[in-house]
Amino acid sequence: MMKKLLILIVIIALAGGGWYGWTKYNAKSPHGKGPMGMQRPGGAPGGARGGNQMPSENDELPPGTPDAEGNIARSTKVKRDNIELTVSTTGKITANTTVEIKSKASGTITKLPYDISDHVTSGDLLCELDPVDELRNVRLKNVALESAKARVSQQEINLKIQELNLETQTSSTHAALAASEVKFADTVDKLARARALFQKQLLSKEDLSAAENEMAQTSNSLQQAIIDVRELETQPHQLELKRQDVKLAKASVLQSEVDLENAQQALSDTKIYAPSDGVITERTVQIGQIIASGVSNVGGGTVIMTIADVSHLYVDASVDEADIGKVKVGQNVTITTDAYIGKQFTGKISRVAAKGTNSNNVVTFAVRIEVDNAGNGLLRPEMTANIEIEADRRQNVLTLPNEAIQMYRGQNFVDLKGKNDTPTSVTIVTGLTDGLKTEVVSGLEDGQEVLYPAALYSKWSKTQGGNFAQSMGRAAAMSRRR
């Protein structure tokens, strides 16, 4: 019974000592706040990632309570350093261009000198098809062209003959008309004299009839000559038709020439050349295989091989919408791959998508990064790349570890180490943070010593007998986290 009573007395004494230390400490809290009015969260200010987070405003602990891990006393000094804010993501390495090689012609492959991973230069022969059918077609088109040229010559000769005939016919017809007119006039005079003589009974009836018959014949001849002259007026139209025949024949020659050019092009298309420098990343055919034309085939034709231009390499990555505001064209990028452990490559952002992509309610933005020096010949398309985008940088600025910076009612402050390790709370203005350390814009000087929150709690517990309060604080923290 006495043993239980002694234990109870010890517990009451410890509780009283803890309460006394607690109230004494809070009387010295920053901004003049009393007990339960002070919050001392650690970790990164302003929502920065990284650091050991202490309780927030929604999870207050009494001042002087150590963290759940029971951290021992620590302090740090303000020092000048560089801070780099990075955005991390992953992406895929892509070539500058990737070209599928197809043939315009169809046929059987007879030559295929290159294979996967071979480097090719623009103009190199990549594939050759059997040209037998195309050679035969070229000969046929040559024959058709010569025949068309012969028809042009024939039509031109016919036109020339027609022109000469018209010239001769025109002369003879006009001459015949003139002769008919003279003869008709002479016959008219003869008939008049015959009729006069017949009236005087100096000419017989038979002679008068003969004169009249001659007159009729001469008149008919004159009428025919007139008709012949009029018919000459239609001859220019006949000549024009002949000229059109010549034009049609010449057009046929042009068509035959085009047909021959097409046949020659088809023959040329049996040889497929590299359109640019690059590396063969895929080959899908073999010698002896029949391939379909990529032009005339409905299905798009047969892919012979794929060539990638690796003179420029890019990384296509996606950045979360929460970080895209930090990403801009021209920013430096560090690239690493699983293939080359410990080796870093560099690049710059060359493009940031103006529109995001929503996948399962997660919005990301496409970012393209151009790799410097094309990856020194080591990187290859389709490799997975780990990306560190240098979003911001501060050089030679005052810095503190995030754990040393605390927050009270939206303001950042630190506990400066004074005489006899007495803490003095100082409000500071912070800048850039990388998740581990933070830029101090104002409020501190280089070399000043700052206490970590855990150091303050540990010192109080040793000098004020606050072991009971520490135990109660850890229990409260664990209870609230559960």
XYZ file of C-alpha atoms in Angstrom:
482
model
C 0.000 0.000 0.000
C 2.847 2.392 0.945
C 4.622 1.517 -2.329
C 1.587 2.517 -4.397
C 1.277 5.753 -2.438
C 4.922 6.678 -3.093
C 4.493 6.051 -6.829
C 1.420 8.292 -6.891
C 3.312 11.099 -5.087
C 6.187 10.894 -7.624
C 3.757 11.101 -10.542
C 2.034 14.154 -9.058
C 5.409 15.836 -8.489
C 6.519 15.209 -12.069
C 3.228 16.542 -13.408
C 3.580 19.688 -11.331
C 7.148 20.254 -12.521
C 6.110 19.761 -16.116
C 3.270 22.245 -15.815
C 5.588 24.823 -14.254
C 8.152 24.475 -17.042
C 5.482 24.616 -19.717
C 3.979 27.878 -18.460
C 7.406 29.499 -17.980
C 8.429 28.682 -21.539
C 5.242 29.940 -23.156
C 5.616 33.227 -21.329
C 8.676 33.813 -23.593
C 7.015 32.665 -26.845
C 7.319 34.845 -30.034
C 4.847 37.674 -30.649
C 3.868 37.702 -26.962
C 1.473 34.769 -27.173
C 0.679 32.796 -24.069
C 0.137 29.075 -23.671
C -1.612 27.306 -26.504
C -1.254 30.426 -28.673
C 2.012 29.506 -30.437
C 2.618 27.212 -33.389
C 6.109 26.092 -34.311
C 5.890 23.953 -37.434
C 9.126 22.979 -39.100
C 9.856 21.992 -42.679
C 9.690 23.865 -45.940
C 7.915 27.236 -45.917
C 5.329 28.255 -48.463
C 4.338 24.691 -49.400
C 7.763 23.742 -50.706
C 8.390 20.069 -51.071
C 10.912 18.326 -48.838
C 11.897 18.731 -45.172
C 10.558 17.139 -41.999
C 7.084 18.595 -41.464
C 5.982 19.420 -37.906
C 2.306 19.713 -36.914
C 0.183 22.239 -38.804
C -2.392 24.685 -37.462
C -4.913 21.874 -37.517
C -2.603 19.665 -35.403
C -1.158 21.990 -32.771
C 1.166 20.690 -30.054
C 2.155 22.546 -26.879
C 5.378 24.558 -27.316
C 8.394 22.750 -25.985
C 7.116 19.362 -27.123
C 9.701 17.402 -29.148
C 8.713 15.649 -32.352
C 7.452 12.064 -32.391
C 10.922 10.795 -33.330
C 12.488 12.461 -30.282
C 15.083 14.458 -32.270
C 18.114 15.626 -30.277
C 19.479 19.183 -30.181
C 20.757 20.518 -33.529
C 21.687 23.894 -34.962
C 22.887 25.250 -38.312
C 24.432 28.406 -39.735
C 23.222 30.765 -42.402
C 25.528 30.359 -45.383
C 25.791 31.357 -48.999
C 24.981 28.664 -51.521
C 23.325 28.024 -54.863
C 19.696 26.906 -55.067
C 18.193 25.210 -58.069
C 14.480 24.503 -58.443
C 13.887 21.520 -60.708
C 10.856 19.826 -62.208
C 11.252 16.072 -62.558
C 9.537 13.848 -65.095
C 10.261 11.051 -67.534
C 10.054 10.883 -71.304
C 10.986 9.008 -74.428
C 13.891 9.779 -76.727
C 12.798 10.409 -80.306
C 14.687 11.036 -83.522
C 14.596 14.274 -85.489
C 12.607 12.543 -88.231
C 11.463 8.980 -88.752
C 10.684 7.987 -92.344
C 8.991 4.823 -93.562
C 10.561 3.765 -96.851
C 8.123 2.454 -99.462
C 8.405 1.785 -103.181
C 6.363 3.575 -105.838
C 6.687 0.453 -107.979
C 5.562 -3.106 -107.323
C 7.733 -6.130 -107.912
C 10.228 -8.644 -106.601
C 13.172 -7.461 -104.490
C 16.517 -8.320 -106.094
C 18.883 -6.163 -104.004
C 18.744 -5.179 -100.323
C 22.240 -4.063 -99.268
C 21.479 -2.553 -95.832
C 20.188 -4.008 -92.575
C 19.070 -2.754 -89.161
C 21.490 -0.335 -87.383
C 23.345 0.457 -90.616
C 24.067 4.126 -91.265
C 23.004 5.410 -94.679
C 23.661 8.631 -96.559
C 21.186 10.529 -98.677
C 21.183 8.962 -102.156
C 22.351 5.489 -101.120
C 20.605 2.596 -102.899
C 18.398 0.930 -100.299
C 16.464 -1.553 -102.420
C 16.123 -2.650 -106.066
C 13.209 -4.474 -107.729
C 13.221 -6.728 -110.788
C 12.905 -4.246 -113.728
C 11.850 -6.718 -116.487
C 8.244 -5.531 -116.777
C 9.204 -1.865 -116.656
C 11.886 -2.333 -119.359
C 9.308 -3.975 -121.620
C 6.889 -1.122 -121.017
C 9.568 1.430 -121.878
C 10.165 -0.280 -125.235
C 6.433 -0.308 -126.006
C 6.145 3.382 -125.213
C 9.139 4.121 -127.447
C 7.410 2.342 -130.347
C 4.186 4.253 -129.700
C 6.103 7.529 -129.725
C 7.794 6.778 -133.042
C 4.425 5.827 -134.552
C 2.905 9.099 -133.359
C 5.783 11.053 -134.889
C 5.249 9.231 -138.203
C 1.568 10.195 -138.173
C 2.558 13.823 -137.710
C 4.804 13.646 -140.766
C 2.045 12.020 -142.785
C -0.514 14.656 -141.819
C 1.913 17.470 -142.590
C 2.534 16.034 -146.073
C -1.196 15.703 -146.698
C -1.662 19.321 -145.682
C 1.090 20.470 -148.037
C -0.424 18.522 -150.946
C -3.827 20.004 -150.195
C -2.368 23.513 -150.184
C -0.625 22.956 -153.549
C -3.736 21.406 -155.090
C -5.809 24.348 -153.939
C -3.367 26.780 -155.501
C -3.421 24.915 -158.844
C -7.164 24.410 -158.755
C -7.747 28.074 -158.033
C -5.684 29.153 -161.036
C -7.259 26.682 -163.443
C -10.803 27.367 -162.276
C -10.462 31.110 -162.661
C -8.886 30.583 -166.106
C -11.754 28.312 -167.142
C -14.252 30.940 -165.977
C -12.530 33.617 -168.010
C -12.486 31.398 -171.112
C -16.148 30.511 -170.641
C -17.059 34.171 -170.373
C -15.189 34.991 -173.638
C -16.685 32.062 -175.476
C -20.153 32.911 -174.154
C -19.847 36.488 -175.438
C -18.660 35.257 -178.839
C -21.537 32.787 -179.028
C -24.013 35.548 -178.205
C -22.683 37.604 -181.117
C -22.839 34.622 -183.469
C -26.430 33.886 -182.502
C -27.405 37.511 -183.069
C -25.867 37.514 -186.575
C -27.487 34.161 -187.377
C -30.911 35.458 -186.424
C -30.404 38.589 -188.532
C -29.418 36.542 -191.553
C -32.333 34.178 -190.950
C -34.729 37.151 -191.026
C -33.317 38.142 -194.389
C -33.655 34.534 -195.480
C -29.920 34.430 -195.984
C -29.478 31.619 -193.393
C -31.223 28.304 -193.229
C -33.313 27.055 -190.353
C -30.745 24.364 -189.609
C -27.899 26.853 -189.303
C -29.977 28.992 -186.921
C -30.714 25.934 -184.746
C -27.030 25.060 -184.669
C -26.191 28.590 -183.483
C -28.847 28.402 -180.794
C -27.518 24.989 -179.602
C -23.988 26.348 -179.423
C -25.323 29.265 -177.400
C -26.973 26.889 -174.911
C -23.812 24.812 -174.522
C -21.672 27.891 -173.997
C -24.109 29.173 -171.372
C -23.976 25.863 -169.517
C -20.185 25.899 -169.566
C -20.190 29.424 -168.146
C -22.557 28.433 -165.334
C -20.355 25.446 -164.449
C -17.257 27.640 -164.380
C -19.048 30.006 -162.015
C -20.016 27.067 -159.782
C -16.417 25.819 -159.775
C -15.166 29.228 -158.656
C -17.705 29.328 -155.856
C -16.642 25.869 -154.724
C -13.126 27.213 -154.247
C -14.447 29.266 -151.331
C -14.894 26.046 -149.301
C -11.319 24.884 -149.844
C -9.799 27.025 -147.032
C -12.080 25.197 -144.608
C -10.809 21.889 -145.949
C -7.262 23.137 -145.431
C -8.107 24.092 -141.835
C -9.344 20.557 -141.206
C -6.017 19.257 -142.481
C -4.183 21.635 -140.165
C -6.246 20.315 -137.239
C -5.280 16.783 -138.228
C -1.640 17.856 -137.958
C -2.256 19.360 -134.496
C -3.983 16.191 -133.307
C -1.067 14.139 -134.545
C 1.377 16.398 -132.697
C -0.738 16.139 -129.524
C -0.561 12.382 -129.872
C 3.223 12.723 -129.969
C 3.161 14.727 -126.725
C 0.947 12.104 -125.096
C 3.309 9.375 -126.236
C 6.248 11.325 -124.831
C 4.494 11.618 -121.457
C 3.682 7.910 -121.541
C 7.343 7.192 -122.237
C 8.429 9.456 -119.365
C 6.013 7.652 -117.043
C 7.387 4.305 -118.170
C 10.944 5.514 -117.642
C 9.973 6.851 -114.197
C 8.405 3.503 -113.335
C 11.676 1.871 -114.375
C 13.581 4.347 -112.212
C 11.204 3.628 -109.308
C 12.443 0.042 -109.191
C 15.464 1.520 -107.395
C 14.740 3.037 -103.973
C 17.250 5.530 -102.583
C 17.725 6.995 -99.099
C 15.903 10.343 -98.825
C 18.246 11.592 -96.078
C 21.087 10.615 -93.791
C 20.123 8.373 -90.908
C 20.136 4.979 -89.237
C 17.989 2.038 -90.274
C 15.861 1.240 -87.239
C 13.637 -1.378 -88.858
C 13.666 -3.620 -91.957
C 10.563 -5.651 -92.760
C 11.367 -7.328 -96.118
C 13.789 -9.838 -97.610
C 15.351 -10.480 -101.022
C 12.894 -12.340 -103.248
C 9.839 -10.896 -101.541
C 7.154 -9.301 -103.729
C 6.152 -5.879 -102.456
C 3.176 -3.669 -103.270
C 3.377 -0.100 -104.502
C 2.915 2.593 -101.908
C 1.213 4.795 -104.520
C -1.271 2.597 -106.356
C -2.042 0.082 -103.606
C -5.189 0.804 -101.587
C -3.601 -0.522 -98.402
C -0.718 1.929 -98.593
C 1.883 -0.480 -99.923
C 4.681 -2.418 -98.249
C 7.015 -0.753 -95.756
C 10.531 -1.756 -96.750
C 12.403 -0.173 -93.836
C 12.392 2.766 -91.431
C 15.147 5.377 -91.303
C 15.641 7.675 -88.319
C 17.567 10.928 -88.566
C 19.580 10.943 -85.327
C 21.586 14.058 -86.144
C 19.163 15.741 -83.736
C 17.555 13.914 -80.815
C 14.629 14.988 -78.683
C 12.964 13.867 -75.484
C 9.173 13.951 -75.533
C 7.930 14.195 -71.961
C 4.777 15.095 -70.038
C 4.718 17.609 -67.190
C 1.960 17.702 -64.592
C -0.278 20.756 -64.642
C 0.899 21.621 -61.120
C 4.442 22.156 -62.453
C 3.835 23.430 -66.000
C 3.830 27.055 -64.821
C 7.516 26.682 -63.946
C 8.458 25.305 -67.370
C 9.453 27.599 -70.251
C 11.111 27.280 -73.656
C 14.893 27.619 -73.438
C 15.315 26.214 -69.916
C 18.251 23.886 -69.317
C 17.548 20.206 -68.783
C 19.591 17.364 -67.311
C 18.914 13.943 -68.827
C 19.813 10.533 -67.436
C 19.026 7.023 -68.625
C 19.107 3.558 -67.128
C 21.442 2.502 -69.937
C 24.246 4.829 -68.782
C 24.257 4.900 -64.992
C 26.066 7.950 -63.618
C 26.289 9.692 -66.991
C 24.383 12.910 -67.564
C 23.292 14.481 -70.835
C 22.096 18.028 -71.324
C 19.463 19.719 -73.412
C 17.068 22.631 -73.676
C 13.292 22.855 -73.825
C 12.303 23.609 -77.415
C 8.519 23.349 -77.186
C 5.776 23.483 -74.546
C 2.269 22.416 -75.539
C -0.376 25.143 -75.440
C -3.073 22.609 -74.571
C -3.028 19.873 -71.961
C -4.109 16.249 -72.209
C -6.631 14.825 -69.758
C -6.183 11.153 -68.939
C -8.219 9.704 -66.068
C -8.712 13.234 -64.690
C -4.953 13.824 -64.651
C -3.926 16.766 -66.852
C -0.431 16.850 -68.309
C 1.292 19.023 -70.900
C 3.584 17.723 -73.635
C 7.117 19.133 -73.514
C 9.833 18.582 -76.136
C 13.505 18.802 -75.183
C 16.309 19.016 -77.733
C 19.333 16.986 -76.639
C 22.688 18.756 -76.880
C 25.289 17.233 -79.208
C 22.712 14.565 -80.142
C 23.548 12.624 -77.005
C 27.210 12.144 -78.004
C 26.142 9.206 -80.144
C 25.050 7.180 -77.110
C 21.331 7.858 -76.871
C 18.929 5.982 -79.106
C 15.292 6.481 -80.068
C 12.687 4.904 -77.764
C 15.003 4.982 -74.721
C 13.341 6.055 -71.476
C 14.871 9.270 -70.151
C 14.743 10.762 -66.661
C 14.338 14.526 -66.896
C 15.363 17.278 -64.486
C 14.208 20.684 -65.752
C 16.042 23.648 -64.259
C 12.989 25.808 -63.573
C 14.801 28.465 -61.517
C 18.224 29.147 -60.013
C 19.716 31.422 -57.367
C 23.479 31.745 -57.065
C 25.487 32.799 -54.020
C 22.449 33.609 -51.865
C 21.860 33.194 -48.122
C 20.330 29.808 -47.394
C 19.020 27.712 -44.530
C 17.931 24.091 -44.333
C 14.159 23.834 -44.535
C 14.036 22.141 -41.106
C 15.339 25.316 -39.472
C 12.523 27.511 -40.780
C 9.274 27.672 -38.834
C 5.926 29.292 -39.537
C 3.575 31.237 -37.309
C 0.316 32.640 -38.655
C 1.553 32.762 -42.223
C 4.961 34.271 -41.402
C 8.295 32.474 -41.544
C 10.645 32.816 -38.584
C 13.741 31.190 -37.103
C 15.206 30.838 -33.623
C 18.623 32.500 -33.497
C 21.044 30.985 -31.030
C 21.946 33.573 -28.393
C 24.028 33.580 -25.224
C 23.708 30.420 -23.177
C 21.818 28.900 -26.143
C 18.907 31.245 -25.462
C 16.652 31.310 -28.574
C 15.595 34.611 -30.146
C 12.777 34.410 -32.695
C 13.347 36.473 -35.854
C 10.881 36.920 -38.714
C 12.448 36.314 -42.131
C 11.461 36.640 -45.787
C 12.136 33.535 -47.838
C 12.573 33.030 -51.565
C 13.296 30.033 -53.733
C 13.399 26.534 -52.229
C 14.548 23.260 -53.694
C 12.820 21.150 -51.051
C 15.947 20.807 -48.904
C 17.161 24.359 -48.408
C 15.515 27.759 -48.837
C 16.757 31.174 -49.905
C 16.684 33.814 -47.152
C 15.862 37.141 -48.799
C 15.964 39.249 -45.645
C 16.104 38.986 -41.849
C 19.415 37.134 -41.448
C 23.113 37.585 -42.146
C 25.773 35.213 -43.323
C 27.190 33.078 -40.500
C 24.396 33.531 -37.970
C 23.594 30.348 -36.058
C 20.013 29.107 -36.094
C 18.526 26.486 -33.807
C 16.470 23.674 -35.178
C 13.081 23.385 -33.455
C 14.058 20.041 -31.937
C 17.138 21.651 -30.339
C 14.975 24.161 -28.492
C 12.581 21.518 -27.183
C 15.448 19.247 -26.092
C 17.232 22.070 -24.192
C 14.045 23.048 -22.358
C 13.374 19.465 -21.325
C 16.847 19.175 -19.784
C 16.794 22.480 -17.876
C 13.181 22.672 -16.784
C 12.468 19.048 -15.970
C 9.954 18.710 -18.749
C 10.250 14.975 -19.309
C 6.633 14.458 -18.383
C 5.495 17.162 -20.861
C 7.665 15.581 -23.575
C 6.085 12.216 -22.983
C 2.600 13.707 -23.014
C 3.403 15.662 -26.219
C 4.662 12.575 -28.070
C 1.581 10.659 -26.966
C -0.694 13.464 -28.146
C 1.084 13.649 -31.527
C 0.827 9.902 -32.081
C -2.828 9.910 -30.987
C -3.737 12.702 -33.396
C -1.917 11.089 -36.311
C -3.899 7.911 -35.731
